[in-house]
CSV table of C-alpha atoms and ligand atoms in Angstrom, one decimal:
chain,number,residue,atom,x,y,z
Y,1,MET,CA,69.4,89.9,90.0
Y,2,ASN,CA,71.7,86.9,89.3
Y,3,ILE,CA,75.0,87.6,91.0
Y,4,LEU,CA,78.1,85.4,90.5
Y,5,ILE,CA,80.5,85.1,93.3
Y,6,THR,CA,83.8,83.3,92.4
Y,7,GLY,CA,85.9,81.6,95.1
Y,8,GLY,CA,82.9,81.6,97.5
Y,9,ALA,CA,84.0,78.4,99.2
Y,10,GLY,CA,87.2,80.0,100.4
Y,11,PHE,CA,87.9,82.1,103.4
Y,12,ILE,CA,86.7,85.6,102.5
Y,13,GLY,CA,84.4,84.3,99.7
Y,14,SER,CA,82.4,82.2,102.2
Y,15,HIS,CA,81.8,85.3,104.4
Y,16,VAL,CA,80.8,87.3,101.3
Y,17,VAL,CA,78.4,84.6,100.1
Y,18,ARG,CA,76.8,84.2,103.5
Y,19,HIS,CA,76.4,88.0,103.9
Y,20,LEU,CA,74.7,88.5,100.5
Y,21,VAL,CA,72.5,85.3,100.6
Y,22,THR,CA,71.2,86.4,104.0
Y,23,LYS,CA,70.9,90.1,103.4
Y,24,TYR,CA,69.4,90.0,99.9
Y,25,PRO,CA,66.7,87.2,99.7
Y,26,ASN,CA,65.6,88.6,96.3
Y,27,TYR,CA,69.0,88.1,94.7
Y,28,ASN,CA,70.0,84.7,93.2
Y,29,ILE,CA,73.5,84.1,94.5
Y,30,PHE,CA,75.7,81.7,92.5
Y,31,ASN,CA,78.9,80.5,94.2
Y,32,LEU,CA,81.4,79.3,91.6
Y,33,ASP,CA,84.4,77.5,93.0
Y,34,VAL,CA,86.5,74.6,91.8
Y,35,LEU,CA,87.3,73.6,95.4
Y,36,THR,CA,91.1,73.6,95.5
Y,37,TYR,CA,92.8,72.7,98.8
Y,38,ALA,CA,91.6,76.1,100.0
Y,39,GLY,CA,87.9,75.7,99.0
Y,40,ASN,CA,85.7,74.0,101.5
Y,41,LEU,CA,81.9,73.7,101.3
Y,42,GLU,CA,81.8,73.1,105.1
Y,43,ASN,CA,82.3,76.8,105.3
Y,44,LEU,CA,78.8,77.3,104.0
Y,45,LYS,CA,76.9,74.5,105.7
Y,46,ASP,CA,74.5,76.8,107.4
Y,47,ILE,CA,73.2,78.5,104.2
Y,48,GLN,CA,73.7,75.7,101.6
Y,49,SER,CA,69.9,75.0,101.4
Y,50,ALA,CA,68.8,78.7,101.1
Y,51,ASP,CA,66.4,79.2,98.2
Y,52,ASN,CA,68.5,82.0,96.7
Y,53,TYR,CA,71.8,80.0,96.8
Y,54,THR,CA,73.4,77.8,94.1
Y,55,PHE,CA,76.8,76.2,94.1
Y,56,LEU,CA,78.7,75.6,90.8
Y,57,LYS,CA,81.8,73.5,90.9
Y,58,VAL,CA,83.7,75.0,88.0
Y,59,ASP,CA,87.3,76.2,87.2
Y,60,ILE,CA,87.5,79.8,86.2
Y,61,THR,CA,90.1,78.9,83.7
Y,62,ASP,CA,87.7,76.6,81.9
Y,63,GLU,CA,86.6,79.0,79.2
Y,64,GLN,CA,83.9,76.8,77.6
Y,65,SER,CA,82.1,76.1,80.9
Y,66,ILE,CA,82.4,79.7,82.0
Y,67,ASN,CA,81.0,81.0,78.8
Y,68,ARG,CA,78.1,78.5,78.9
Y,69,LEU,CA,77.2,79.5,82.5
Y,70,PHE,CA,77.2,83.2,81.7
Y,71,ILE,CA,74.9,82.6,78.8
Y,72,LYS,CA,72.6,80.4,80.8
Y,73,HIS,CA,72.3,82.5,84.0
Y,74,LYS,CA,72.8,86.0,82.5
Y,75,PHE,CA,74.8,87.2,85.5
Y,76,THR,CA,74.3,91.0,85.9
Y,77,GLY,CA,77.0,91.3,88.6
Y,78,VAL,CA,80.2,89.4,89.3
Y,79,ILE,CA,82.1,89.5,92.5
Y,80,HIS,CA,85.4,87.9,91.8
Y,81,LEU,CA,87.4,86.4,94.6
Y,82,ALA,CA,88.7,83.1,93.2
Y,83,ALA,CA,92.4,83.0,93.4
Y,84,GLU,CA,95.5,81.2,94.5
Y,85,SER,CA,96.1,83.3,97.6
Y,86,HIS,CA,99.1,82.2,99.6
Y,87,VAL,CA,102.4,84.0,99.1
Y,88,ASP,CA,104.6,81.0,100.2
Y,89,ARG,CA,102.9,78.7,97.7
Y,90,SER,CA,103.4,81.3,95.0
Y,91,ILE,CA,107.2,81.2,95.6
Y,92,LYS,CA,107.2,77.5,94.9
Y,93,GLU,CA,104.6,77.4,92.1
Y,94,PRO,CA,104.4,80.7,90.3
Y,95,LEU,CA,102.7,79.3,87.2
Y,96,ALA,CA,99.6,78.1,89.1
Y,97,PHE,CA,99.2,81.7,90.3
Y,98,ALA,CA,99.5,83.1,86.8
Y,99,LYS,CA,97.0,80.6,85.5
Y,100,THR,CA,94.3,81.1,88.0
Y,101,ASN,CA,94.8,84.8,89.0
Y,102,ILE,CA,95.6,86.2,85.5
Y,103,LEU,CA,94.1,83.8,82.9
Y,104,GLY,CA,91.1,83.0,85.1
Y,105,THR,CA,90.3,86.6,85.5
Y,106,ILE,CA,90.6,87.2,81.8
Y,107,VAL,CA,88.2,84.3,81.1
Y,108,LEU,CA,85.6,85.9,83.4
Y,109,LEU,CA,86.1,89.3,81.9
Y,110,ASN,CA,85.6,87.9,78.4
Y,111,ALA,CA,82.5,86.0,79.3
Y,112,PHE,CA,81.0,89.2,81.0
Y,113,LYS,CA,82.0,91.3,78.0
Y,114,SER,CA,80.5,88.9,75.4
Y,115,LEU,CA,77.2,88.9,77.3
Y,116,TRP,CA,76.7,92.6,77.9
Y,117,GLN,CA,79.0,94.7,75.8
Y,118,ASN,CA,76.2,96.5,74.0
Y,119,ASN,CA,74.1,96.8,77.2
Y,120,TRP,CA,76.3,97.8,80.2
Y,121,GLU,CA,73.6,99.7,82.1
Y,122,GLY,CA,73.1,98.2,85.6
Y,123,LYS,CA,76.0,95.7,85.2
Y,124,ARG,CA,79.1,95.5,87.3
Y,125,PHE,CA,82.3,93.5,87.6
Y,126,TYR,CA,83.7,93.7,91.1
Y,127,HIS,CA,87.3,92.6,91.5
Y,128,VAL,CA,88.6,91.7,94.9
Y,129,SER,CA,92.3,92.5,95.2
Y,130,THR,CA,95.0,93.0,97.7
Y,131,ASP,CA,97.2,95.7,99.2
Y,132,GLU,CA,100.2,93.6,98.2
Y,133,VAL,CA,100.1,95.0,94.7
Y,134,TYR,CA,101.6,98.2,96.1
Y,135,GLY,CA,104.8,96.4,97.2
Y,136,SER,CA,106.4,97.2,100.5
Y,137,LEU,CA,106.3,100.4,102.7
Y,138,GLY,CA,109.2,101.6,104.7
Y,139,LYS,CA,108.7,102.4,108.4
Y,140,THR,CA,106.3,105.3,107.6
Y,141,GLY,CA,103.6,106.1,105.0
Y,142,LEU,CA,100.4,104.4,103.9
Y,143,PHE,CA,99.1,102.9,100.7
Y,144,THR,CA,96.5,105.1,99.0
Y,145,GLU,CA,94.5,104.4,95.8
Y,146,THR,CA,97.1,106.3,93.8
Y,147,THR,CA,100.2,104.5,95.1
Y,148,SER,CA,102.1,103.0,92.2
Y,149,TYR,CA,102.0,99.3,91.8
Y,150,ASP,CA,105.2,97.6,92.8
Y,151,PRO,CA,104.5,93.9,93.5
Y,152,ASN,CA,107.3,91.7,94.9
Y,153,SER,CA,106.0,88.1,95.0
Y,154,PRO,CA,104.7,85.9,92.3
Y,155,TYR,CA,101.3,86.1,94.1
Y,156,SER,CA,101.2,89.9,94.2
Y,157,ALA,CA,102.5,90.2,90.6
Y,158,SER,CA,99.6,87.9,89.5
Y,159,LYS,CA,97.1,90.0,91.4
Y,160,ALA,CA,98.6,93.2,90.1
Y,161,SER,CA,98.3,91.9,86.5
Y,162,SER,CA,94.6,90.9,87.1
Y,163,ASP,CA,93.9,94.4,88.4
Y,164,HIS,CA,95.4,95.9,85.3
Y,165,PHE,CA,93.3,93.7,83.1
Y,166,VAL,CA,90.1,94.7,84.9
Y,167,ARG,CA,91.0,98.3,84.4
Y,168,ALA,CA,91.9,97.8,80.8
Y,169,TYR,CA,88.4,96.2,80.1
Y,170,GLY,CA,86.9,99.3,81.6
Y,171,GLU,CA,88.9,101.6,79.4
Y,172,THR,CA,88.7,99.6,76.3
Y,173,TYR,CA,85.3,98.1,76.3
Y,174,GLY,CA,83.5,100.4,78.7
Y,175,MET,CA,82.9,97.6,81.2
Y,176,PRO,CA,81.6,99.0,84.5
Y,177,TYR,CA,84.0,97.8,87.2
Y,178,VAL,CA,85.1,98.4,90.8
Y,179,ILE,CA,88.3,97.2,92.3
Y,180,SER,CA,89.1,97.0,96.0
Y,181,ASN,CA,92.5,96.4,97.5
Y,182,CYS,CA,92.4,95.1,101.0
Y,183,SER,CA,94.9,94.4,103.8
Y,184,ASN,CA,95.4,91.1,105.7
Y,185,ASN,CA,92.1,89.5,106.8
Y,186,TYR,CA,91.6,87.2,109.8
Y,187,GLY,CA,88.7,85.4,111.3
Y,188,PRO,CA,86.7,82.2,111.2
Y,189,ASN,CA,87.3,79.7,108.3
Y,190,HIS,CA,90.8,81.0,107.6
Y,191,PHE,CA,92.9,78.2,106.1
Y,192,PRO,CA,95.7,77.2,108.6
Y,193,GLU,CA,98.6,78.0,106.3
Y,194,LYS,CA,98.3,81.8,107.0
Y,195,LEU,CA,99.9,83.3,110.1
Y,196,ILE,CA,97.0,83.6,112.5
Y,197,PRO,CA,95.1,80.3,111.9
Y,198,LEU,CA,98.4,78.4,111.6
Y,199,PHE,CA,99.6,79.7,114.9
Y,200,ILE,CA,96.3,79.1,116.6
Y,201,ASN,CA,96.4,75.5,115.4
Y,202,ASN,CA,100.0,75.1,116.5
Y,203,ILE,CA,99.3,76.5,119.9
Y,204,ILE,CA,96.4,74.1,120.4
Y,205,ASN,CA,98.8,71.2,119.5
Y,206,ASN,CA,101.8,72.6,121.4
Y,207,LYS,CA,103.8,72.8,118.2
Y,208,ALA,CA,106.6,75.4,117.3
Y,209,LEU,CA,105.4,78.8,116.1
Y,210,PRO,CA,107.7,79.5,113.1
Y,211,VAL,CA,108.3,83.3,113.0
Y,212,TYR,CA,110.0,84.3,109.7
Y,213,GLY,CA,113.2,86.4,109.9
Y,214,ASP,CA,113.3,88.8,112.9
Y,215,GLY,CA,109.5,89.0,113.2
Y,216,LEU,CA,109.5,92.7,112.7
Y,217,PHE,CA,107.4,92.6,109.5
Y,218,THR,CA,104.3,94.6,109.8
Y,219,ARG,CA,100.7,93.9,108.5
Y,220,ASP,CA,97.4,95.8,108.8
Y,221,TRP,CA,94.8,93.3,110.1
Y,222,LEU,CA,91.0,93.4,109.3
Y,223,TYR,CA,88.3,91.1,110.7
Y,224,VAL,CA,86.9,89.2,107.7
Y,225,LYS,CA,83.2,90.0,108.3
Y,226,ASP,CA,84.1,93.7,108.1
Y,227,HIS,CA,85.7,93.1,104.7
Y,228,ALA,CA,82.5,91.3,103.5
Y,229,VAL,CA,80.5,94.4,104.6
Y,230,ALA,CA,82.9,96.7,102.7
Y,231,ILE,CA,82.6,94.6,99.6
Y,232,ASP,CA,78.8,94.7,99.8
Y,233,LEU,CA,78.9,98.5,100.1
Y,234,ALA,CA,81.4,99.1,97.3
Y,235,PHE,CA,79.6,96.6,95.0
Y,236,HIS,CA,76.3,98.5,95.5
Y,237,LYS,CA,77.4,102.1,96.1
Y,238,GLY,CA,80.9,102.4,94.7
Y,239,GLU,CA,81.5,104.4,91.6
Y,240,ASN,CA,82.3,102.8,88.3
Y,241,GLY,CA,86.0,102.7,87.4
Y,242,GLU,CA,87.0,103.4,91.0
Y,243,THR,CA,89.4,101.6,93.3
Y,244,TYR,CA,88.8,101.5,97.1
Y,245,ASN,CA,91.4,100.6,99.6
Y,246,ILE,CA,90.1,98.6,102.6
Y,247,GLY,CA,92.1,98.2,105.8
Y,248,GLY,CA,91.8,97.8,109.5
Y,249,PHE,CA,93.6,100.9,110.7
Y,250,ASN,CA,95.4,98.2,112.7
Y,251,GLU,CA,99.1,97.7,112.2
Y,252,TRP,CA,101.1,95.0,114.1
Y,253,THR,CA,104.5,93.6,113.8
Y,254,ASN,CA,104.3,89.9,113.5
Y,255,ILE,CA,106.1,89.2,116.7
Y,256,ASP,CA,103.9,91.6,118.8
Y,257,LEU,CA,100.8,90.0,117.2
Y,258,VAL,CA,102.1,86.5,118.0
Y,259,LYS,CA,102.8,87.4,121.6
Y,260,ILE,CA,99.2,88.7,122.0
Y,261,LEU,CA,97.8,85.6,120.4
Y,262,CYS,CA,99.9,83.4,122.8
Y,263,THR,CA,98.5,85.3,125.8
Y,264,LEU,CA,94.9,85.1,124.7
Y,265,MET,CA,95.3,81.4,123.8
Y,266,ASP,CA,96.8,80.5,127.2
Y,267,ASP,CA,93.9,82.2,128.8
Y,268,LYS,CA,91.3,80.4,126.6
Y,269,LEU,CA,93.0,77.0,127.0
Y,270,GLY,CA,93.4,77.4,130.8
Y,271,ARG,CA,97.2,77.2,130.4
Y,272,LYS,CA,99.7,79.1,132.7
Y,273,GLU,CA,100.5,82.5,131.3
Y,274,GLY,CA,103.7,82.4,129.2
Y,275,THR,CA,103.3,78.7,128.2
Y,276,SER,CA,102.7,79.4,124.5
Y,277,LEU,CA,105.4,82.1,124.3
Y,278,LYS,CA,107.9,79.3,124.7
Y,279,LEU,CA,106.8,77.9,121.4
Y,280,ILE,CA,108.0,80.9,119.4
Y,281,THR,CA,110.8,79.8,117.1
Y,282,TYR,CA,112.6,82.2,114.6
Y,283,VAL,CA,113.0,80.5,111.3
Y,284,LYS,CA,114.5,81.3,107.9
Y,285,ASP,CA,112.9,84.4,106.3
Y,286,ARG,CA,110.5,84.3,103.3
Y,287,PRO,CA,112.3,85.3,100.1
Y,288,GLY,CA,111.3,88.8,98.9
Y,289,HIS,CA,109.5,89.3,102.2
Y,290,ASP,CA,107.6,92.7,102.2
Y,291,LEU,CA,108.6,94.7,105.3
Y,292,ARG,CA,105.3,96.6,105.9
Y,293,TYR,CA,101.8,97.0,104.5
Y,294,ALA,CA,99.5,99.7,105.8
Y,295,ILE,CA,96.3,100.9,104.2
Y,296,ASP,CA,94.9,104.4,104.1
Y,297,ALA,CA,91.2,103.5,104.1
Y,298,SER,CA,89.9,107.1,104.3
Y,299,LYS,CA,88.4,107.1,100.8
Y,300,ILE,CA,85.9,104.3,101.5
Y,301,ASN,CA,85.3,105.8,104.9
Y,302,LYS,CA,84.5,109.2,103.5
Y,303,LYS,CA,82.7,108.2,100.3
Y,304,LEU,CA,80.8,105.1,101.5
Y,305,GLY,CA,80.8,105.5,105.2
Y,306,TRP,CA,82.6,102.2,105.9
Y,307,ARG,CA,84.8,101.5,108.9
Y,308,PRO,CA,85.8,98.4,110.8
Y,309,SER,CA,83.2,97.4,113.4
Y,310,VAL,CA,85.4,95.4,115.8
Y,311,THR,CA,88.7,96.1,117.6
Y,312,PHE,CA,91.6,93.7,117.1
Y,313,GLU,CA,91.3,92.3,120.5
Y,314,GLU,CA,87.5,91.6,120.0
Y,315,GLY,CA,88.2,90.1,116.6
Y,316,LEU,CA,91.0,87.9,117.8
Y,317,LYS,CA,88.9,86.6,120.7
Y,318,LYS,CA,86.0,85.8,118.3
Y,319,THR,CA,88.5,84.1,116.0
Y,320,ILE,CA,90.1,82.0,118.7
Y,321,ASP,CA,86.6,81.0,120.1
Y,322,TRP,CA,85.6,79.9,116.6
Y,323,TYR,CA,88.6,77.6,116.2
Y,324,LEU,CA,88.2,76.1,119.6
Y,325,GLU,CA,84.5,75.5,118.9
Y,326,ASN,CA,85.2,74.0,115.4
Y,327,LYS,CA,87.9,71.5,116.0
Y,328,GLU,CA,86.3,69.1,113.5
Y,329,TRP,CA,86.7,71.7,110.8
Y,330,LEU,CA,90.3,72.2,111.7
Y,331,ASN,CA,91.0,68.4,112.0
Y,332,ASN,CA,89.4,67.7,108.6
Y,333,ILE,CA,91.7,70.3,107.0
Y,334,THR,CA,94.9,69.5,108.8
Y,335,SER,CA,94.8,65.8,108.0
Y,336,GLY,CA,95.9,64.5,104.6
Y,337,ASP,CA,97.6,66.8,102.1
Y,338,TYR,CA,98.1,69.6,104.7
Y,339,GLN,CA,100.7,67.5,106.5
Y,340,GLU,CA,102.7,67.2,103.3
Y,341,TYR,CA,102.5,71.0,102.7
Y,342,TYR,CA,103.5,71.6,106.3
Y,343,ASN,CA,106.5,69.4,106.2
Y,344,ASN,CA,107.7,70.8,102.9
Y,345,GLN,CA,107.3,74.4,104.1
Y,346,TYR,CA,108.7,74.1,107.6
Y,347,ASN,CA,110.9,71.1,108.0
D,1,NAD,P1,91.3,81.4,99.7
D,1,NAD,O1,92.6,80.8,99.2
D,1,NAD,O2,90.9,81.1,101.1
D,1,NAD,O3,90.1,81.0,98.7
D,1,NAD,C1,90.2,81.0,97.3
D,1,NAD,C2,89.1,80.3,96.8
D,1,NAD,O4,89.2,80.3,95.3
D,1,NAD,C3,89.0,78.8,97.2
D,1,NAD,O5,87.7,78.4,97.6
D,1,NAD,C4,89.4,78.0,95.9
D,1,NAD,O6,88.9,76.8,95.8
D,1,NAD,C5,88.9,79.0,94.8
D,1,NAD,N1,89.7,78.8,93.6
D,1,NAD,C6,91.0,78.8,93.4
D,1,NAD,N2,91.3,78.6,92.1
D,1,NAD,C7,90.2,78.5,91.5
D,1,NAD,C8,89.8,78.3,90.1
D,1,NAD,N3,90.8,78.1,89.2
D,1,NAD,N4,88.5,78.3,89.8
D,1,NAD,C9,87.6,78.4,90.7
D,1,NAD,N5,87.8,78.6,92.0
D,1,NAD,C10,89.1,78.6,92.4
D,1,NAD,O7,91.5,82.9,99.5
D,1,NAD,P2,91.0,84.2,100.4
D,1,NAD,O8,92.0,84.5,101.4
D,1,NAD,O9,89.6,84.0,100.8
D,1,NAD,O10,91.1,85.3,99.3
D,1,NAD,C11,90.0,85.6,98.4
D,1,NAD,C12,90.4,86.7,97.5
D,1,NAD,O11,90.7,87.9,98.3
D,1,NAD,C13,91.6,86.5,96.6
D,1,NAD,O12,91.4,87.0,95.4
D,1,NAD,C14,92.7,87.2,97.4
D,1,NAD,O13,93.7,87.7,96.5
D,1,NAD,C15,92.0,88.4,98.0
D,1,NAD,N6,92.5,89.0,99.2
D,1,NAD,C16,92.8,88.2,100.3
D,1,NAD,C17,93.2,88.7,101.5
D,1,NAD,C18,93.5,87.9,102.7
D,1,NAD,O14,94.0,88.4,103.7
D,1,NAD,N7,93.2,86.6,102.7
D,1,NAD,C19,93.4,90.1,101.6
D,1,NAD,C20,93.1,90.9,100.4
D,1,NAD,C21,92.6,90.3,99.3
D,2,DAU,O1,97.9,91.8,102.6
D,2,DAU,C1,96.9,91.0,102.0
D,2,DAU,C2,97.4,89.7,101.8
D,2,DAU,O2,97.6,89.1,103.1
D,2,DAU,C3,96.5,88.8,100.9
D,2,DAU,O3,96.5,89.3,99.7
D,2,DAU,C4,97.1,87.3,100.9
D,2,DAU,O4,96.2,86.5,100.1
D,2,DAU,C5,97.2,86.8,102.3
D,2,DAU,O5,97.7,85.5,102.3
D,2,DAU,C6,98.0,87.7,103.2
D,2,DAU,O6,99.4,87.7,102.8
D,2,DAU,P1,100.6,87.7,103.8
D,2,DAU,O7,101.8,87.1,103.2
D,2,DAU,O8,100.7,89.0,104.5
D,2,DAU,O9,100.0,86.7,104.9
D,2,DAU,P2,100.6,85.5,105.8
D,2,DAU,O10,99.5,85.1,106.8
D,2,DAU,O11,101.1,84.4,104.9
D,2,DAU,O12,101.8,86.2,106.5
D,2,DAU,C7,101.6,87.3,107.4
D,2,DAU,C8,102.9,87.6,108.0
D,2,DAU,O13,103.4,86.6,108.8
D,2,DAU,C9,104.0,87.8,106.9
D,2,DAU,O14,104.9,88.9,107.3
D,2,DAU,C10,104.8,86.5,106.9
D,2,DAU,C11,104.7,86.1,108.4
D,2,DAU,N1,104.6,84.6,108.6
D,2,DAU,C12,103.7,83.9,107.9
D,2,DAU,C13,103.7,82.5,108.1
D,2,DAU,C14,102.7,81.7,107.3
D,2,DAU,C15,105.5,84.0,109.5
D,2,DAU,O15,106.3,84.7,110.2
D,2,DAU,N2,105.4,82.7,109.7
D,2,DAU,C16,104.6,81.9,109.0
D,2,DAU,O16,104.6,80.6,109.2
């Protein structure tokens, strides 16, 4: 089986690649990634010489190269994660999100269709999406697989559009597909522009912790390795044409999460309790900021037997340990272009 994983050098993609390369030695796993600022081959150092692993540095919007690779390697399965993924960047540069997330997805769908359209048996296009396509919840309720799409940011609008295209290729051309919509991931290798790794890095460096608005926005957090397991399961055992919501059953307001992170970090760094809390700084809110996301993951739980394996406290401790043990990874990322992004976003 030749499986193509797109975006495998990124945060979630690298965990999916490692999981599949290790678990399925009889699969050939191809990791296709153009290595944007978010892609980092250091994430995959430990498996880069595995016999069943190949890296391809290609842009998913490069139609010619993508078509050539599909013909050459005859991918029977695609697990599509490549995307521009940060909401704040999408507010500043919506077009980049439309290009990669919408056009890039269509290029992949076309290449898969051209290769297999008279022979769909045993093939599958797996699209990794987000709970943000459902928009914002009020204080109660959960997103289910039948919740209407109502995206609010350029990022979530581009992901919603890509989901619709995947579904449309299923309806129109009979392409076998599965979509999963997941909540906020956290864990090792998370780029320090997102809340948890940004705040871990800032606490290490005694820098301000910029909490948007009143800090009462709520997210549902899932340990990234549990997401990788869910993707493996839904890719192999999910039903064609189905969507699976994946979440952590784990809702936190940002401010409560940040306070726990401060306490755990003070402990790990040997600082007096309360030291990092003093770094909390309320800053201007994100435009169009969604109030609350929360996933009802009962379908994947009942149909495929999946549930998260670690508690939030365990996951956070593992994550903090990873960042403290991988300072070189963090330093390599936070030097250079990152400083410019940081100054533009926060100063
Ligand atoms: P990420 O930003 O860490 O990684 C994205 C990867 O895609 C990078 O390696 C980047 O180099 C690559 N990429 C970007 N543009 C590309 C292009 N044009 N061609 C080839 N490769 C390209 O993202 P992530 O957080 O790991 O998210 C992965 C996927 O999961 C995305 O589709 C995202 O929408 C989805 N998702 C993320 C979360 C989350 O909490 N991070 C939650 C639910 C769903
Ligand atoms: O829900 C899934 C989504 O989760 C994924 O699809 C996205 O790719 C991923 O980036 C994430 O989106 P969020 O916008 O929820 O994640 P982020 O880490 O950027 O922000 C989490 C919350 O923290 C959000 O309410 C905004 C707030 N925040 C974020 C940053 C970066 C702050 O208060 N301060 C910050 O500096």
